[in-house]
CSV table of C-alpha atoms and ligand atoms in Angstrom, one decimal:
chain,number,residue,atom,x,y,z
A,1,MET,CA,-14.4,8.6,-13.4
A,2,LEU,CA,-10.8,9.3,-13.1
A,3,ALA,CA,-8.0,8.0,-15.3
A,4,CYS,CA,-7.2,4.3,-15.0
A,5,GLY,CA,-10.8,3.5,-14.2
A,6,LEU,CA,-10.5,4.8,-10.6
A,7,THR,CA,-13.7,6.2,-9.1
A,8,SER,CA,-13.5,9.4,-7.2
A,9,ARG,CA,-14.5,9.6,-3.6
A,10,LYS,CA,-15.7,12.7,-1.9
A,11,GLU,CA,-13.8,14.1,1.0
A,12,SER,CA,-14.8,12.5,4.2
A,13,PRO,CA,-16.4,14.7,6.8
A,14,VAL,CA,-15.1,12.4,9.6
A,15,ASN,CA,-11.6,12.3,11.0
A,16,LEU,CA,-10.2,8.8,10.5
A,17,SER,CA,-6.6,9.7,11.2
A,18,ILE,CA,-4.5,7.8,13.7
A,19,GLN,CA,-1.0,8.1,15.1
A,20,LEU,CA,0.5,4.7,15.2
A,21,ALA,CA,3.8,5.6,16.9
A,22,PRO,CA,2.9,8.3,19.5
A,23,LYS,CA,6.2,7.8,21.4
A,24,HIS,CA,8.4,8.0,18.4
A,25,PRO,CA,10.0,11.3,17.5
A,26,GLN,CA,8.7,11.4,13.9
A,27,GLY,CA,5.6,9.2,14.5
A,28,LEU,CA,3.7,7.2,12.0
A,29,LEU,CA,0.6,9.2,11.1
A,30,LEU,CA,-2.0,7.3,9.1
A,31,THR,CA,-4.9,9.2,7.4
A,32,ASN,CA,-7.1,6.3,8.2
A,33,PRO,CA,-6.8,3.0,10.1
A,34,VAL,CA,-7.0,0.5,7.2
A,35,MET,CA,-3.7,-1.2,6.4
A,36,THR,CA,-3.0,-4.2,4.3
A,37,ALA,CA,-1.6,-7.3,6.0
A,38,SER,CA,1.9,-8.5,5.1
A,39,GLY,CA,1.9,-11.2,2.4
A,40,THR,CA,-1.5,-10.5,1.1
A,41,PHE,CA,-0.8,-7.4,-1.0
A,42,GLY,CA,2.7,-8.0,-2.4
A,43,TYR,CA,4.6,-4.7,-2.6
A,44,GLY,CA,1.5,-2.6,-3.2
A,45,THR,CA,2.5,-2.2,-6.8
A,46,GLU,CA,0.6,-5.3,-8.0
A,47,ASP,CA,-3.0,-4.1,-7.1
A,48,SER,CA,-2.4,-0.4,-7.8
A,49,HIS,CA,-4.3,-0.6,-11.2
A,50,LEU,CA,-7.4,-2.1,-9.4
A,51,PHE,CA,-8.1,0.9,-7.1
A,52,ASP,CA,-6.4,3.9,-5.7
A,53,ILE,CA,-4.4,2.1,-3.0
A,54,GLN,CA,-3.2,5.5,-1.7
A,55,LYS,CA,-6.6,6.0,-0.1
A,56,LEU,CA,-5.7,3.3,2.5
A,57,GLY,CA,-3.9,4.1,5.7
A,58,ALA,CA,-0.8,2.2,5.1
A,59,ILE,CA,0.6,-0.7,3.1
A,60,VAL,CA,2.7,-3.5,4.8
A,61,CYS,CA,4.7,-5.4,2.2
A,62,LYS,CA,5.6,-9.1,2.0
A,63,GLY,CA,7.9,-10.4,4.7
A,64,THR,CA,11.5,-9.5,3.6
A,65,THR,CA,14.6,-11.4,4.5
A,66,LEU,CA,18.4,-10.6,4.0
A,67,GLU,CA,18.7,-13.0,1.1
A,68,PRO,CA,15.9,-13.8,-1.6
A,69,ARG,CA,13.9,-16.9,-0.7
A,70,ASP,CA,12.1,-19.4,-3.0
A,71,GLY,CA,9.8,-20.5,-0.1
A,72,ASN,CA,8.4,-23.8,0.8
A,73,PRO,CA,7.6,-26.8,-1.4
A,74,GLN,CA,4.2,-26.9,-3.2
A,75,PRO,CA,1.4,-27.2,-2.5
A,76,ARG,CA,1.5,-24.1,-0.3
A,77,LEU,CA,-2.2,-23.1,-0.1
A,78,VAL,CA,-5.2,-25.2,1.1
A,79,GLU,CA,-8.8,-23.8,1.6
A,80,THR,CA,-10.5,-24.9,4.8
A,81,ALA,CA,-13.9,-24.2,6.3
A,82,GLY,CA,-14.0,-20.4,6.6
A,83,GLY,CA,-10.2,-20.2,6.2
A,84,LEU,CA,-7.0,-20.5,4.3
A,85,LEU,CA,-3.9,-22.5,5.2
A,86,ASN,CA,-0.6,-21.3,3.8
A,87,SER,CA,2.9,-22.5,4.0
A,88,ILE,CA,4.5,-19.9,1.6
A,89,GLY,CA,7.8,-20.0,3.6
A,90,LEU,CA,8.5,-16.3,3.1
A,91,GLU,CA,9.1,-16.4,-0.6
A,92,ASN,CA,10.5,-12.8,-1.3
A,93,ILE,CA,13.0,-10.8,-3.3
A,94,GLY,CA,15.3,-10.1,-0.5
A,95,VAL,CA,16.3,-6.7,1.0
A,96,THR,CA,18.7,-5.7,-1.7
A,97,ALA,CA,16.2,-5.9,-4.5
A,98,LEU,CA,13.6,-4.4,-2.3
A,99,ILE,CA,15.7,-1.3,-1.7
A,100,LYS,CA,16.7,-1.0,-5.3
A,101,GLU,CA,13.4,-1.8,-7.1
A,102,LYS,CA,10.5,-1.1,-4.7
A,103,ALA,CA,11.6,1.7,-2.3
A,104,PRO,CA,12.1,4.2,-5.2
A,105,ILE,CA,8.5,3.6,-6.3
A,106,TRP,CA,7.2,4.0,-2.7
A,107,ALA,CA,9.2,7.2,-2.3
A,108,GLY,CA,6.7,8.8,-4.8
A,109,TRP,CA,3.6,7.7,-3.0
A,110,ARG,CA,1.8,9.7,-0.3
A,111,ILE,CA,0.8,6.5,1.6
A,112,PRO,CA,3.2,5.2,4.2
A,113,VAL,CA,4.8,1.8,3.4
A,114,VAL,CA,5.9,-0.4,6.3
A,115,VAL,CA,8.4,-3.2,5.5
A,116,ASN,CA,7.8,-6.5,7.3
A,117,ILE,CA,11.2,-8.0,8.2
A,118,ALA,CA,11.8,-11.7,9.1
A,119,GLY,CA,14.9,-13.6,10.1
A,120,GLU,CA,16.3,-16.8,11.6
A,121,THR,CA,18.6,-15.1,14.1
A,122,VAL,CA,18.7,-11.9,16.0
A,123,ASP,CA,21.5,-10.7,13.9
A,124,ASP,CA,19.4,-11.2,10.7
A,125,TYR,CA,16.8,-8.7,12.2
A,126,THR,CA,19.5,-6.3,13.2
A,127,GLN,CA,21.1,-6.3,9.8
A,128,LEU,CA,17.7,-5.9,8.0
A,129,ALA,CA,16.8,-3.0,10.3
A,130,GLY,CA,20.2,-1.3,9.6
A,131,ARG,CA,19.9,-1.8,5.8
A,132,LEU,CA,16.5,-0.2,5.7
A,133,ASP,CA,17.2,2.7,8.0
A,134,GLY,CA,17.0,6.0,6.2
A,135,VAL,CA,15.9,4.4,2.9
A,136,ALA,CA,13.5,6.9,1.1
A,137,GLY,CA,10.0,5.4,0.7
A,138,ILE,CA,10.0,3.4,3.9
A,139,SER,CA,8.0,4.7,6.8
A,140,GLY,CA,8.3,2.0,9.3
A,141,LEU,CA,9.2,-1.6,10.1
A,142,GLU,CA,7.0,-4.5,11.1
A,143,VAL,CA,9.1,-7.1,12.9
A,144,ASN,CA,7.8,-10.5,11.9
A,145,ILE,CA,8.5,-12.8,14.9
A,146,SER,CA,5.4,-14.8,14.1
A,147,CYS,CA,5.7,-16.7,10.7
A,148,PRO,CA,4.9,-20.3,11.5
A,149,ASN,CA,6.5,-21.5,8.2
A,150,MET,CA,10.2,-21.2,8.9
A,151,LYS,CA,12.5,-24.0,10.1
A,152,ALA,CA,14.3,-21.6,12.5
A,153,GLY,CA,13.6,-18.2,13.9
A,154,GLY,CA,10.3,-16.5,13.1
A,155,ALA,CA,7.6,-17.7,15.4
A,156,GLU,CA,10.2,-19.2,17.8
A,157,PHE,CA,11.1,-15.6,18.8
A,158,GLY,CA,7.4,-14.6,19.1
A,159,ALA,CA,6.4,-17.5,21.4
A,160,ASN,CA,8.8,-16.5,24.1
A,161,PRO,CA,8.6,-13.0,25.8
A,162,ASP,CA,12.4,-12.9,26.5
A,163,LEU,CA,13.4,-13.7,22.9
A,164,ALA,CA,10.7,-11.4,21.5
A,165,ALA,CA,12.1,-8.6,23.7
A,166,GLU,CA,15.6,-9.4,22.6
A,167,VAL,CA,14.8,-9.1,18.9
A,168,THR,CA,12.8,-5.9,19.5
A,169,ALA,CA,15.6,-4.2,21.4
A,170,ALA,CA,18.1,-5.1,18.7
A,171,VAL,CA,15.8,-3.7,15.9
A,172,ARG,CA,15.1,-0.7,18.0
A,173,LYS,CA,18.8,0.0,18.4
A,174,ALA,CA,19.5,-0.5,14.7
A,175,THR,CA,16.9,1.8,13.2
A,176,SER,CA,15.5,5.3,13.6
A,177,LEU,CA,12.2,4.2,12.0
A,178,PRO,CA,9.0,3.5,13.9
A,179,VAL,CA,8.9,-0.2,14.9
A,180,LEU,CA,5.8,-2.4,15.0
A,181,VAL,CA,6.1,-6.0,16.2
A,182,LYS,CA,3.8,-8.6,14.6
A,183,LEU,CA,2.8,-11.2,17.2
A,184,THR,CA,2.0,-14.9,17.0
A,185,PRO,CA,-1.2,-16.5,18.5
A,186,ASN,CA,0.9,-19.7,18.8
A,187,THR,CA,2.0,-18.9,22.4
A,188,SER,CA,0.6,-19.5,25.9
A,189,ASP,CA,0.3,-15.8,26.9
A,190,ILE,CA,0.3,-13.2,24.0
A,191,ALA,CA,-0.3,-10.4,26.4
A,192,ARG,CA,3.0,-11.1,28.2
A,193,VAL,CA,4.8,-11.2,24.9
A,194,ALA,CA,3.2,-7.8,23.9
A,195,SER,CA,4.2,-6.3,27.2
A,196,ALA,CA,7.8,-7.5,26.8
A,197,VAL,CA,8.1,-6.0,23.3
A,198,ALA,CA,6.5,-2.8,24.4
A,199,GLU,CA,9.1,-2.5,27.2
A,200,ALA,CA,11.8,-3.3,24.8
A,201,GLY,CA,11.0,-0.3,22.6
A,202,ALA,CA,8.2,-1.3,20.2
A,203,ASP,CA,6.1,1.6,19.0
A,204,ALA,CA,3.1,-0.6,18.3
A,205,VAL,CA,2.2,-4.3,18.1
A,206,SER,CA,0.2,-5.9,15.3
A,207,LEU,CA,-1.7,-9.2,15.9
A,208,ILE,CA,-2.5,-11.8,15.1
A,209,ASN,CA,-0.4,-13.7,12.5
A,210,THR,CA,-1.7,-17.1,11.5
A,211,LEU,CA,-2.6,-20.0,13.8
A,212,LYS,CA,-0.5,-23.1,13.2
A,213,GLY,CA,-2.6,-25.8,11.5
A,214,MET,CA,-2.7,-28.6,8.9
A,215,ALA,CA,-5.0,-30.6,6.6
A,216,ILE,CA,-4.9,-34.2,5.4
A,217,ASP,CA,-5.9,-35.7,2.1
A,218,ILE,CA,-7.7,-38.9,3.1
A,219,THR,CA,-7.5,-40.4,-0.4
A,220,GLU,CA,-3.8,-39.8,-0.7
A,221,ARG,CA,-3.3,-40.5,3.0
A,222,LYS,CA,-0.9,-37.6,3.4
A,223,PRO,CA,-0.8,-33.9,4.5
A,224,ARG,CA,-2.2,-31.5,1.9
A,225,LEU,CA,0.6,-29.0,2.4
A,226,GLY,CA,4.1,-29.7,1.0
A,227,SER,CA,5.7,-28.7,4.3
A,228,ILE,CA,3.0,-30.6,6.3
A,229,THR,CA,1.9,-27.7,8.5
A,230,GLY,CA,0.9,-24.1,7.7
A,231,GLY,CA,-0.7,-21.0,9.1
A,232,LEU,CA,-4.5,-20.6,9.2
A,233,SER,CA,-6.0,-17.2,8.4
A,234,GLY,CA,-9.5,-15.9,7.3
A,235,PRO,CA,-12.8,-15.6,8.9
A,236,ALA,CA,-12.4,-18.8,10.9
A,237,ILE,CA,-9.8,-17.2,13.1
A,238,LYS,CA,-11.6,-13.9,13.7
A,239,PRO,CA,-13.0,-14.6,17.1
A,240,VAL,CA,-9.6,-15.7,18.4
A,241,ALA,CA,-7.9,-12.7,16.9
A,242,LEU,CA,-10.5,-10.4,18.4
A,243,TYR,CA,-10.1,-11.9,21.9
A,244,MET,CA,-6.3,-11.6,21.7
A,245,VAL,CA,-6.5,-7.9,20.6
A,246,TYR,CA,-8.8,-7.4,23.5
A,247,GLU,CA,-6.3,-9.0,25.9
A,248,VAL,CA,-3.3,-7.2,24.5
A,249,ALA,CA,-5.0,-3.8,24.3
A,250,GLY,CA,-5.5,-4.1,28.1
A,251,ALA,CA,-1.9,-5.0,28.8
A,252,VAL,CA,0.1,-2.4,26.8
A,253,ASP,CA,0.1,1.4,26.5
A,254,ILE,CA,1.3,1.4,22.9
A,255,PRO,CA,-1.1,1.3,19.8
A,256,VAL,CA,-2.5,-2.2,18.8
A,257,VAL,CA,-3.1,-3.0,15.2
A,258,GLY,CA,-5.8,-5.7,14.8
A,259,CYS,CA,-5.6,-8.4,12.2
A,260,GLY,CA,-7.1,-11.8,11.6
A,261,GLY,CA,-10.2,-12.6,9.5
A,262,ILE,CA,-11.2,-9.0,8.8
A,263,ALA,CA,-13.3,-8.9,5.7
A,264,THR,CA,-15.9,-6.2,6.3
A,265,ALA,CA,-16.2,-2.8,8.0
A,266,GLY,CA,-18.2,-4.5,10.7
A,267,ASP,CA,-15.3,-6.9,11.4
A,268,ALA,CA,-12.9,-3.9,11.5
A,269,LEU,CA,-15.1,-2.0,13.9
A,270,GLU,CA,-15.2,-4.9,16.3
A,271,PHE,CA,-11.4,-4.8,16.5
A,272,ILE,CA,-11.4,-1.1,17.0
A,273,MET,CA,-14.1,-1.3,19.7
A,274,ALA,CA,-11.9,-4.1,21.4
A,275,GLY,CA,-9.0,-1.5,21.5
A,276,ALA,CA,-7.2,-1.6,18.1
A,277,SER,CA,-6.1,1.8,16.9
A,278,ALA,CA,-5.8,0.4,13.3
A,279,ILE,CA,-6.5,-2.8,11.5
A,280,GLN,CA,-5.0,-4.9,8.7
A,281,VAL,CA,-7.0,-6.7,6.0
A,282,GLY,CA,-5.3,-9.8,4.8
A,283,THR,CA,-6.9,-13.0,3.4
A,284,ALA,CA,-10.1,-11.1,2.3
A,285,SER,CA,-8.0,-9.4,-0.4
A,286,PHE,CA,-7.4,-12.7,-2.2
A,287,ALA,CA,-11.2,-13.1,-2.9
A,288,ASN,CA,-11.7,-9.3,-3.3
A,289,PRO,CA,-8.7,-7.2,-4.0
A,290,ARG,CA,-10.8,-4.1,-3.1
A,291,ALA,CA,-11.7,-5.4,0.3
A,292,PRO,CA,-9.4,-2.9,2.2
A,293,LEU,CA,-11.1,0.0,0.4
A,294,ASP,CA,-14.6,-1.5,1.0
A,295,VAL,CA,-13.7,-1.8,4.7
A,296,LEU,CA,-12.5,1.8,4.8
A,297,GLU,CA,-15.7,3.1,3.1
A,298,GLY,CA,-17.8,1.1,5.4
A,299,ILE,CA,-16.1,2.5,8.5
A,300,GLU,CA,-16.7,6.0,7.2
A,301,GLN,CA,-20.4,5.3,6.5
A,302,PHE,CA,-20.8,3.8,10.0
A,303,MET,CA,-19.3,6.9,11.6
A,304,GLU,CA,-21.4,9.3,9.6
A,305,LYS,CA,-24.5,7.3,10.4
A,306,GLU,CA,-23.7,7.2,14.1
A,307,GLY,CA,-22.6,10.9,14.2
A,308,ILE,CA,-19.1,10.1,15.3
A,309,ASN,CA,-16.6,12.7,14.2
A,310,ASN,CA,-13.3,11.1,15.3
A,311,LEU,CA,-12.3,7.5,15.0
A,312,SER,CA,-10.5,7.7,18.3
A,313,GLU,CA,-14.0,8.0,19.9
A,314,LEU,CA,-14.5,4.3,19.0
A,315,VAL,CA,-11.2,2.8,20.0
A,316,GLY,CA,-11.8,0.5,23.0
A,317,VAL,CA,-15.5,1.5,23.5
A,318,ALA,CA,-16.4,-2.2,24.0
A,319,ARG,CA,-13.8,-2.7,26.7
A,320,TYR,CA,-15.0,-3.8,30.3
B,1,SIN,C1,4.8,-17.2,4.8
B,1,SIN,O1,5.4,-16.5,4.0
B,1,SIN,O2,5.0,-18.4,5.1
B,1,SIN,C2,3.7,-16.4,5.6
B,1,SIN,C3,4.2,-15.2,6.3
B,1,SIN,C4,3.9,-15.1,7.7
B,1,SIN,O3,3.1,-15.9,8.3
B,1,SIN,O4,4.4,-14.1,8.4
């Protein structure tokens, strides 16, 4: 055992590394494909006593806005069959506190930290990208045009290829960092949106964010969530997410990061075989904070058992 109760892990004989921004001058090299999904792992600092989080590929922090936000009215979480509805409303500390309090901690880490940014206007995204550019400890941006819990902006941008491209181009211009764009499933053609953001300068896309949903308390005769609707995540959405990753990976020539109901290494491998270069573990971390590490170790074991030396050999192998 190491200090802090962390267990040691022997060096992996397989190559799990992945370049998430191959067209970017500096790139975004991950030692492995397992990332945390925004909003499910705080700022990475909260769970760092539970396991060595720096063994993961990258951490994506909570959606960050220009000003701090208190979020939506309670209740904000409802469990559903195989899933979780949330209407957090992007409660976060705001970009100024993130730069002052979190980035200096990340600067001492070897794991890349990607900051998820969210706004109500294109100008919000531009300002956020500008503020975060060149800040030590930040390795990339994930542009959140997919949060279903904001009154304006957010998923409105992600549902429309032209607006999605406009936000992406504005962020691209405002930062020298690698830019990922997080897509919403709440649109008629996610592959078209993905193509539009790729053309506008995104280095990678991540998908999917939550599916818009709701639940009703029949005794109270009213919606269970304080803001009526929310976003559904967890195992219930995995087949939808997998299908969308498959579609998008066939439409763009930039890396795709798969997300949506991934709880096991088997889930992650399905996304990788559908064409994802990396994956994000989200809701599973609420029940098991070690879930991202379990997923990583399971991928390694699978590769060793199957005699696969490089993760890239698995990316897209189930595509027809
Ligand atoms: C929220 O804070 O409401 C969820 C964030 C998201 O869906 O991007």
